[in-house]
Coordinates of C-alpha atoms in Angstrom, one line a residue:
M1 CA -105.1 117.9 -47.5
L2 CA -104.3 114.2 -47.6
Y3 CA -105.1 112.7 -50.9
R4 CA -105.7 108.9 -51.5
Q5 CA -105.2 107.2 -54.8
T6 CA -108.0 104.7 -54.1
P7 CA -111.7 105.8 -53.8
H8 CA -113.5 105.0 -50.6
Q9 CA -116.6 103.8 -52.6
L10 CA -117.5 102.7 -56.1
L11 CA -120.4 104.1 -58.0
M12 CA -122.0 102.0 -60.7
I13 CA -125.1 102.0 -62.9
R14 CA -126.9 98.8 -63.7
P15 CA -127.4 98.7 -67.5
G16 CA -131.0 99.0 -68.7
G17 CA -130.5 99.6 -72.4
F18 CA -127.0 98.2 -73.1
A19 CA -126.3 97.7 -76.8
F20 CA -123.7 98.3 -79.5
N21 CA -123.5 102.1 -79.8
A22 CA -123.3 103.1 -83.5
Q23 CA -122.6 106.7 -82.5
T24 CA -119.3 105.8 -80.8
V25 CA -117.8 103.1 -82.9
A26 CA -116.0 105.5 -85.3
S27 CA -113.7 106.6 -82.5
N28 CA -113.6 103.4 -80.4
S29 CA -111.8 100.5 -82.1
F30 CA -112.4 98.3 -78.9
Q31 CA -116.1 97.9 -80.0
K32 CA -116.1 94.6 -81.9
T33 CA -119.5 93.3 -82.6
A34 CA -123.3 93.9 -82.3
D35 CA -125.2 91.1 -80.5
P36 CA -129.0 90.8 -80.1
D37 CA -128.5 89.0 -76.8
A38 CA -126.2 91.7 -75.4
P39 CA -128.7 93.4 -73.1
G40 CA -129.4 90.3 -71.1
R41 CA -125.8 89.1 -71.1
A42 CA -124.6 92.5 -69.9
L43 CA -127.1 92.5 -67.0
S44 CA -125.9 89.1 -65.9
E45 CA -122.2 90.1 -66.2
F46 CA -122.9 93.3 -64.2
D47 CA -124.8 91.5 -61.4
R48 CA -121.9 89.0 -61.1
V49 CA -119.5 91.9 -60.7
I50 CA -121.6 93.4 -57.9
E51 CA -121.8 90.0 -56.2
K52 CA -118.0 89.6 -56.3
L53 CA -117.4 93.1 -55.0
D54 CA -119.8 92.4 -52.1
Q55 CA -118.0 89.1 -51.4
H56 CA -114.8 91.1 -51.0
D57 CA -116.4 93.7 -48.8
V58 CA -115.9 96.6 -51.3
A59 CA -118.2 99.6 -50.7
V60 CA -120.3 100.0 -53.9
R61 CA -123.5 102.0 -54.6
V62 CA -125.5 100.8 -57.5
F63 CA -127.9 103.2 -59.3
E64 CA -130.6 101.9 -61.7
D65 CA -130.4 103.1 -65.3
T66 CA -133.0 105.7 -65.9
V67 CA -132.0 106.8 -69.4
G68 CA -131.8 103.4 -71.2
T69 CA -129.0 104.4 -73.5
P70 CA -126.4 101.9 -74.9
D71 CA -123.4 103.2 -72.8
A72 CA -125.2 104.3 -69.5
L73 CA -123.2 101.8 -67.5
F74 CA -119.9 103.7 -68.4
L75 CA -120.8 106.5 -65.9
N76 CA -117.1 107.4 -65.3
N77 CA -117.2 109.4 -68.5
W78 CA -119.7 112.1 -67.5
F79 CA -118.7 112.9 -64.0
S80 CA -115.8 112.6 -61.5
T81 CA -115.5 113.3 -57.8
H82 CA -112.6 114.7 -55.8
A83 CA -111.3 114.8 -52.3
S84 CA -111.4 118.6 -52.5
G85 CA -115.2 118.3 -52.6
E86 CA -115.6 119.1 -56.2
V87 CA -117.8 117.2 -58.6
V88 CA -117.0 117.7 -62.3
L89 CA -119.4 117.2 -65.3
Y90 CA -117.9 116.5 -68.7
P91 CA -118.6 117.2 -72.4
M92 CA -119.3 114.1 -74.4
L93 CA -118.7 113.5 -78.1
A94 CA -121.7 111.2 -78.9
A95 CA -125.1 112.9 -78.7
N96 CA -126.7 109.8 -77.2
R97 CA -124.2 109.8 -74.4
R98 CA -124.9 113.4 -73.3
V99 CA -128.3 112.4 -71.9
E100 CA -126.4 110.1 -69.4
R101 CA -125.7 113.1 -67.2
R102 CA -128.1 112.8 -64.3
S103 CA -129.0 115.6 -61.9
D104 CA -130.5 113.0 -59.5
L105 CA -127.1 111.3 -59.1
V106 CA -125.4 114.6 -58.5
A107 CA -128.1 115.5 -56.0
W108 CA -127.5 112.2 -54.2
L109 CA -123.8 113.0 -53.9
E110 CA -124.6 116.5 -52.5
A111 CA -127.0 115.0 -50.0
N112 CA -124.6 112.4 -48.7
Y113 CA -121.1 113.9 -49.0
R114 CA -119.5 117.3 -48.7
V115 CA -119.6 118.8 -52.1
S116 CA -118.0 122.2 -52.3
R117 CA -118.9 123.0 -55.9
V118 CA -120.0 121.4 -59.1
V119 CA -117.8 122.3 -62.1
D120 CA -119.7 122.0 -65.3
F121 CA -117.7 121.6 -68.5
S122 CA -120.6 120.2 -70.6
G123 CA -121.2 123.4 -72.4
Y124 CA -118.0 122.9 -74.4
E125 CA -120.0 120.3 -76.4
Q126 CA -121.5 123.2 -78.4
Q127 CA -118.0 124.3 -79.4
G128 CA -116.9 120.8 -80.5
S129 CA -114.5 120.3 -77.6
F130 CA -114.7 117.1 -75.5
L131 CA -113.3 115.7 -72.3
E132 CA -114.8 112.4 -71.2
G133 CA -114.2 112.2 -67.5
T134 CA -111.8 109.6 -66.1
G135 CA -111.9 107.9 -69.5
S136 CA -110.0 110.9 -71.0
L137 CA -108.1 111.6 -67.7
V138 CA -106.1 109.1 -65.8
L139 CA -105.5 110.8 -62.5
D140 CA -102.6 110.5 -60.0
H141 CA -104.7 111.8 -57.1
V142 CA -101.8 111.8 -54.6
N143 CA -99.4 113.8 -56.7
Q144 CA -102.1 115.8 -58.5
I145 CA -101.1 114.8 -62.1
A146 CA -103.6 114.3 -64.9
Y147 CA -102.4 112.0 -67.8
A148 CA -104.3 112.4 -71.0
N149 CA -103.8 111.2 -74.6
R150 CA -105.1 113.4 -77.4
S151 CA -108.0 112.0 -79.3
P152 CA -111.4 113.0 -80.8
R153 CA -112.8 112.6 -77.3
T154 CA -110.0 114.4 -75.4
S155 CA -109.4 118.1 -76.3
P156 CA -105.9 119.2 -75.1
E157 CA -107.2 122.7 -74.3
L158 CA -109.9 121.3 -72.0
V159 CA -107.3 119.1 -70.3
E160 CA -105.4 122.3 -69.5
A161 CA -108.5 124.1 -68.4
W162 CA -109.5 121.2 -66.2
C163 CA -106.0 121.2 -64.6
R164 CA -106.3 124.9 -63.8
H165 CA -109.6 124.4 -62.1
L166 CA -108.6 121.4 -60.1
N167 CA -105.0 122.4 -59.4
F168 CA -103.5 119.5 -61.2
T169 CA -100.4 119.3 -63.5
S170 CA -101.0 117.9 -67.0
C171 CA -99.1 115.2 -68.8
L172 CA -100.4 115.3 -72.4
F173 CA -99.3 112.8 -75.0
S174 CA -100.4 111.0 -78.1
A175 CA -101.4 107.3 -78.1
L176 CA -102.0 105.3 -81.3
D177 CA -103.3 101.8 -81.8
A178 CA -101.7 99.2 -83.9
H179 CA -103.3 100.7 -87.0
H180 CA -101.9 104.2 -86.1
Q181 CA -105.3 105.6 -85.1
P182 CA -105.7 107.7 -82.0
I183 CA -106.9 105.6 -79.0
Y184 CA -110.3 106.9 -77.8
H185 CA -109.6 107.0 -74.0
T186 CA -106.5 107.3 -71.9
N187 CA -107.9 104.7 -69.4
V188 CA -107.4 101.9 -71.8
V189 CA -103.8 102.9 -72.4
M190 CA -102.7 103.1 -68.8
W191 CA -103.7 103.0 -65.1
I192 CA -102.2 104.2 -61.9
G193 CA -102.2 102.5 -58.5
E194 CA -100.7 103.7 -55.3
R195 CA -97.3 102.3 -55.9
V196 CA -97.4 100.8 -59.5
A197 CA -98.5 102.1 -62.9
V198 CA -99.2 100.2 -66.1
V199 CA -98.9 101.7 -69.5
C200 CA -98.8 100.6 -73.1
L201 CA -95.6 102.3 -74.1
D202 CA -95.7 100.8 -77.6
A203 CA -98.8 103.0 -78.3
I204 CA -97.0 106.2 -77.3
P205 CA -94.8 107.8 -80.0
E206 CA -91.1 108.1 -79.1
H207 CA -91.3 111.9 -78.8
D208 CA -93.8 111.6 -76.0
Q209 CA -92.5 108.5 -74.3
E210 CA -89.7 110.2 -72.3
Q211 CA -92.2 112.6 -70.7
V212 CA -94.6 109.8 -69.7
I213 CA -91.8 107.4 -68.5
S214 CA -90.1 110.1 -66.4
T215 CA -93.3 111.5 -64.8
L216 CA -94.8 108.1 -64.1
G217 CA -91.5 106.4 -63.2
A218 CA -90.5 109.0 -60.7
R219 CA -93.4 108.0 -58.5
H220 CA -94.4 104.5 -59.4
R221 CA -93.1 101.1 -60.3
L222 CA -93.6 101.0 -64.1
V223 CA -95.0 97.9 -65.9
S224 CA -95.3 98.1 -69.7
I225 CA -97.9 96.2 -71.6
S226 CA -98.1 95.3 -75.3
F227 CA -100.6 96.3 -78.0
E228 CA -102.2 92.9 -77.6
Q229 CA -102.5 93.2 -73.9
M230 CA -104.0 96.7 -74.2
A231 CA -106.6 95.3 -76.6
A232 CA -107.4 92.8 -73.9
F233 CA -108.1 95.6 -71.4
A234 CA -104.9 95.1 -69.4
G235 CA -104.6 98.9 -69.3
N236 CA -108.2 99.3 -68.0
V237 CA -107.8 98.5 -64.3
L238 CA -108.6 100.3 -61.0
E239 CA -106.9 99.9 -57.6
I240 CA -109.6 99.6 -54.9
T241 CA -109.7 98.9 -51.2
S242 CA -112.2 97.0 -49.1
R243 CA -113.8 98.4 -46.0
K244 CA -111.1 96.6 -44.0
G245 CA -108.4 98.1 -46.0
D246 CA -107.5 95.1 -48.2
R247 CA -106.1 96.3 -51.6
Y248 CA -107.2 94.9 -54.9
F249 CA -106.5 95.5 -58.6
L250 CA -110.0 95.3 -60.2
M251 CA -109.5 93.8 -63.7
S252 CA -111.3 91.6 -66.1
E253 CA -110.6 87.9 -66.8
T254 CA -109.7 89.0 -70.3
A255 CA -107.0 91.3 -69.0
L256 CA -105.6 88.7 -66.6
Q257 CA -105.4 86.0 -69.3
S258 CA -103.3 88.4 -71.4
L259 CA -100.6 89.0 -68.8
V260 CA -97.4 87.0 -68.6
P261 CA -96.2 85.5 -65.2
G262 CA -93.6 88.3 -64.6
Q263 CA -96.2 91.0 -64.9
V264 CA -98.6 89.1 -62.6
N265 CA -95.8 88.6 -60.1
E266 CA -95.0 92.4 -60.1
L267 CA -98.6 93.4 -59.7
T268 CA -99.3 91.0 -56.8
K269 CA -96.4 92.5 -54.9
H270 CA -98.7 95.5 -54.4
A271 CA -102.2 94.2 -54.2
D272 CA -104.3 91.1 -54.8
L273 CA -106.0 90.6 -58.2
L274 CA -109.8 90.8 -58.1
T275 CA -111.0 89.6 -61.5
V276 CA -114.5 89.7 -63.1
N277 CA -115.8 88.2 -66.3
I278 CA -117.4 90.7 -68.6
P279 CA -116.8 89.6 -72.2
T280 CA -120.1 91.0 -73.6
I281 CA -119.6 94.4 -72.1
E282 CA -116.0 94.5 -73.4
Q283 CA -116.7 93.3 -76.9
V284 CA -120.0 95.0 -77.6
G285 CA -119.5 98.1 -75.5
G286 CA -115.8 98.6 -76.1
G287 CA -115.2 99.4 -72.5
G288 CA -113.8 97.4 -69.6
I289 CA -114.3 97.1 -65.9
R290 CA -112.5 100.5 -65.2
C291 CA -115.0 102.2 -67.5
M292 CA -117.9 100.8 -65.5
V293 CA -116.8 102.4 -62.2
A294 CA -116.8 105.9 -61.0
G295 CA -114.7 106.3 -57.9
N296 CA -116.1 108.3 -55.0
H297 CA -113.4 110.5 -53.5
L298 CA -115.7 113.0 -51.9
P299 CA -115.2 113.8 -48.2
A300 CA -117.8 112.4 -45.8
R301 CA -120.3 114.7 -44.1
V302 CA -119.2 115.3 -40.5

């Protein structure tokens, strides 16, 4: 089977109840502030993202928020799709995030794409084990490698179980922020494109760095970012393609402004930069543009 790193379609949820989530802040240092005006601002930011994706002819399917929870727009945490035809459902740490799992969205995928099976890991919540989708897992789809940093939201044993089910190889490591606390999700530490990978090596302890560098570097041009750049969501990026095949690195304005010219030059060798301005979502929600997107890798119905 031929695997692509980039999804053929983006899936997104328009936020209906966006707010500061008190149930997630203990494990997410990227959440900065509560803001009474956040719901309206987040909606405006989201709509501008969709407008920009449309302008660049990127296939995107927007679902309305039916649950009204603070983090519903971060849909990549509760499900993932795969070229093998599998849809995977994930166990979430915060109780108010568990209600984000939507059977109607899964049914839409089954009706419109070839879904071979739905793998449901959500029952592990009752055992206190968690794995939050492509927040916890940064996937090299082409080489079938799953990168994951250990955290309260990413249980190593579930990473290994996931890899057995999906026929991936794991690359497990620790990642700590500047205050030596575990970083909540792998997809703020690193991202992988088709030919380039970006990672905050400063966050990874020395005993784990060699494994990450050798595994990533064997297949991709490696670009390292600092703690400050990671805090600006420079590690929270997704490579996407337009319907015409144009390649883009989807990132926030915050992330772009944190990069130095040499890093920008290296990235633009591989794809154009498609930037969006989402400061409210980043500061109040503690997630960036990558967190807002679930990639659709499912095969089309013939």
